[in-house]
Amino acid sequence: MSNSILLQTLAGEKTERPPFWFMRQAGRVLPSYMKLKEKHSFWEMMQKPELGADVTLLPINDLGVDAAILFSDILVIPYAMGMGLEFTDRGPEFDVPLSERANPLEVLNPQPDKLQYIYEVIKQIMAKKPAHIPLIGFCGAPLTVLSYMLEGIGRSKDFPVTTTYLYQNKEMVKKIVEAITELSIIYAKEQVKNGIKVFQLFETHGGLIPWDLYQELFIPAVKKIAQAVRETGTPFIYFPKGIGAGIQDITPDMCDFLSIDWQTPMETARKWVDSSIGLQGNIDPRLLYADQKTIENKLNQYIDFGSKNHDWIINLGHGFLPDIPYENAKFLADWIKAADWKR
Ligand code: CP3
């Protein structure tokens, strides 16, 4: 039996409390991160192995989480495909949006070697991390990655250029998705070789298009990435944010655990999602703007679900937001550990 409560839950074992980690646990709410950010750029923190490892491990001490997630970004894949990328104060920006290219395939030149620095970060994390804390690896899912590539920058939450492009250039989209998927698979397998023990696929923009169109254009890629990761024996978590009733169509060949967004109640998710798939989620990160009494009242409503469901990882329904008070993030982490889960 593993000595990690997260790996135990992923393996279907019973534990005294649900394990937890938080999306964007390293890069947003921690005062220790803000301090490093004064001295180092985001790229620098991601690319220097010592620094990348230190940032990855910050939430273990500062929040007491049950797992670390690699400090990197989903946009390293388009970068390794030859797109010029900068992280600015307004967010990530590509030099030329793919939608403005007459033939996007001509400018894409996937170079797996351009991801090598990330494996050096993982090696450092392995050398430094506590034995009972597993490392989670990740990449972006094809629609989310594609939407930044086409748009160039996340100017509008609706990604209007992307949605129009999908309807006008379906065959081209399929080819770009194939290229993203191929590189993502190489990347995921290298992460596993270097020591990650869990993999999460982030489809933050899953709700951008109708579910049937998503199924047609993107689910084949999700299945391929899932299969490649699971062949290595690594549990696979899929986070398709905003797909609503689409969670009823998630099948066991797509993931081991499904991460539920804050829109869908956990009880509904448990009724709708195939019973062989575990669940993760789904605290609204904005709850953490409230006072601690309000936060606690809401958290207490999760006890009933947690007492009945052992195949559940507590997480947020989307990542921490930058201005959430650290004290409230810590309050949440401490509450999870101290609660009587009635198991
Ligand atoms: O805890 C962590 O932060 C883990 C590492 C991580 C980052 N991005 C670091 C980051 C992870 C898992 C991601 C995933 C990611 N990146 C997603 C999917 C999950 C989600 O949050 O929706 C998406 C859509 C991106 C793309 C991206 N990268 C955006 C939109 C931005 C700008 C705004 C922001 O802060 O999210 C980034 C930059 C980014 N990625 C930062 C960090 C720490 C901010 C850099 C800084 O500190 O200035």
XYZ file of C-alpha atoms and ligand atoms in Angstrom, residues 24-28 33 37 42 69-75 87 91-92 138 144 148 202 204-205 318, ligand 1:
73
model
C -3.158 26.671 -9.054
C -1.951 25.997 -5.510
C 1.596 27.195 -6.187
C 1.236 30.302 -8.294
C -1.510 32.477 -6.910
C 5.349 32.865 -4.110
C 7.848 36.880 -8.022
C 7.415 33.555 -14.399
C 1.641 19.888 -8.914
C 4.475 20.675 -11.286
C 5.039 24.429 -11.599
C 4.723 25.024 -15.327
C 1.998 26.084 -17.760
C -0.243 24.467 -20.362
C 1.131 26.847 -23.035
C 3.822 35.973 -20.139
C -1.611 37.135 -19.196
C 0.037 34.974 -21.869
C -0.242 17.865 -16.368
C -8.030 24.896 -24.356
C -4.989 30.252 -26.985
C -6.852 20.612 -17.981
C -10.570 24.789 -18.848
C -12.501 25.875 -21.952
C -11.434 25.818 -10.804
O -0.148 25.985 -8.958
C 0.172 26.345 -10.080
O 0.164 27.524 -10.450
C 0.618 25.226 -10.993
C 1.113 25.565 -12.323
C 0.114 26.053 -13.368
C 0.183 27.339 -13.992
N -0.753 27.373 -15.001
C 1.123 28.424 -13.643
C 0.866 29.806 -14.106
C -0.918 25.342 -13.984
C -1.438 23.946 -13.659
C -1.444 26.178 -15.018
C -2.507 25.750 -15.940
C -3.079 26.727 -16.882
N -2.454 27.755 -17.545
C -4.421 26.676 -17.327
C -5.429 25.638 -16.933
C -5.968 25.802 -15.571
C -6.656 27.100 -15.277
O -6.212 27.780 -14.327
O -7.641 27.410 -15.961
C -4.594 27.741 -18.246
C -5.879 28.103 -18.954
C -3.342 28.410 -18.387
C -3.021 29.563 -19.286
C -2.535 30.742 -18.516
N -1.278 30.837 -17.956
C -3.221 31.967 -18.238
C -4.625 32.291 -18.667
C -2.336 32.776 -17.481
C -2.518 34.218 -17.038
C -3.406 34.442 -15.923
C -3.238 33.521 -14.708
O -2.561 33.883 -13.741
O -3.781 32.452 -14.784
C -1.150 32.027 -17.283
C 0.037 32.453 -16.538
C 0.389 31.595 -15.356
N 0.433 30.241 -15.331
C 0.804 32.087 -14.111
C 1.120 30.967 -13.321
C 1.677 30.949 -11.943
C 0.903 33.548 -13.728
C 2.293 34.044 -13.842
C 2.536 35.092 -12.836
O 2.666 34.746 -11.644
O 2.600 36.247 -13.272
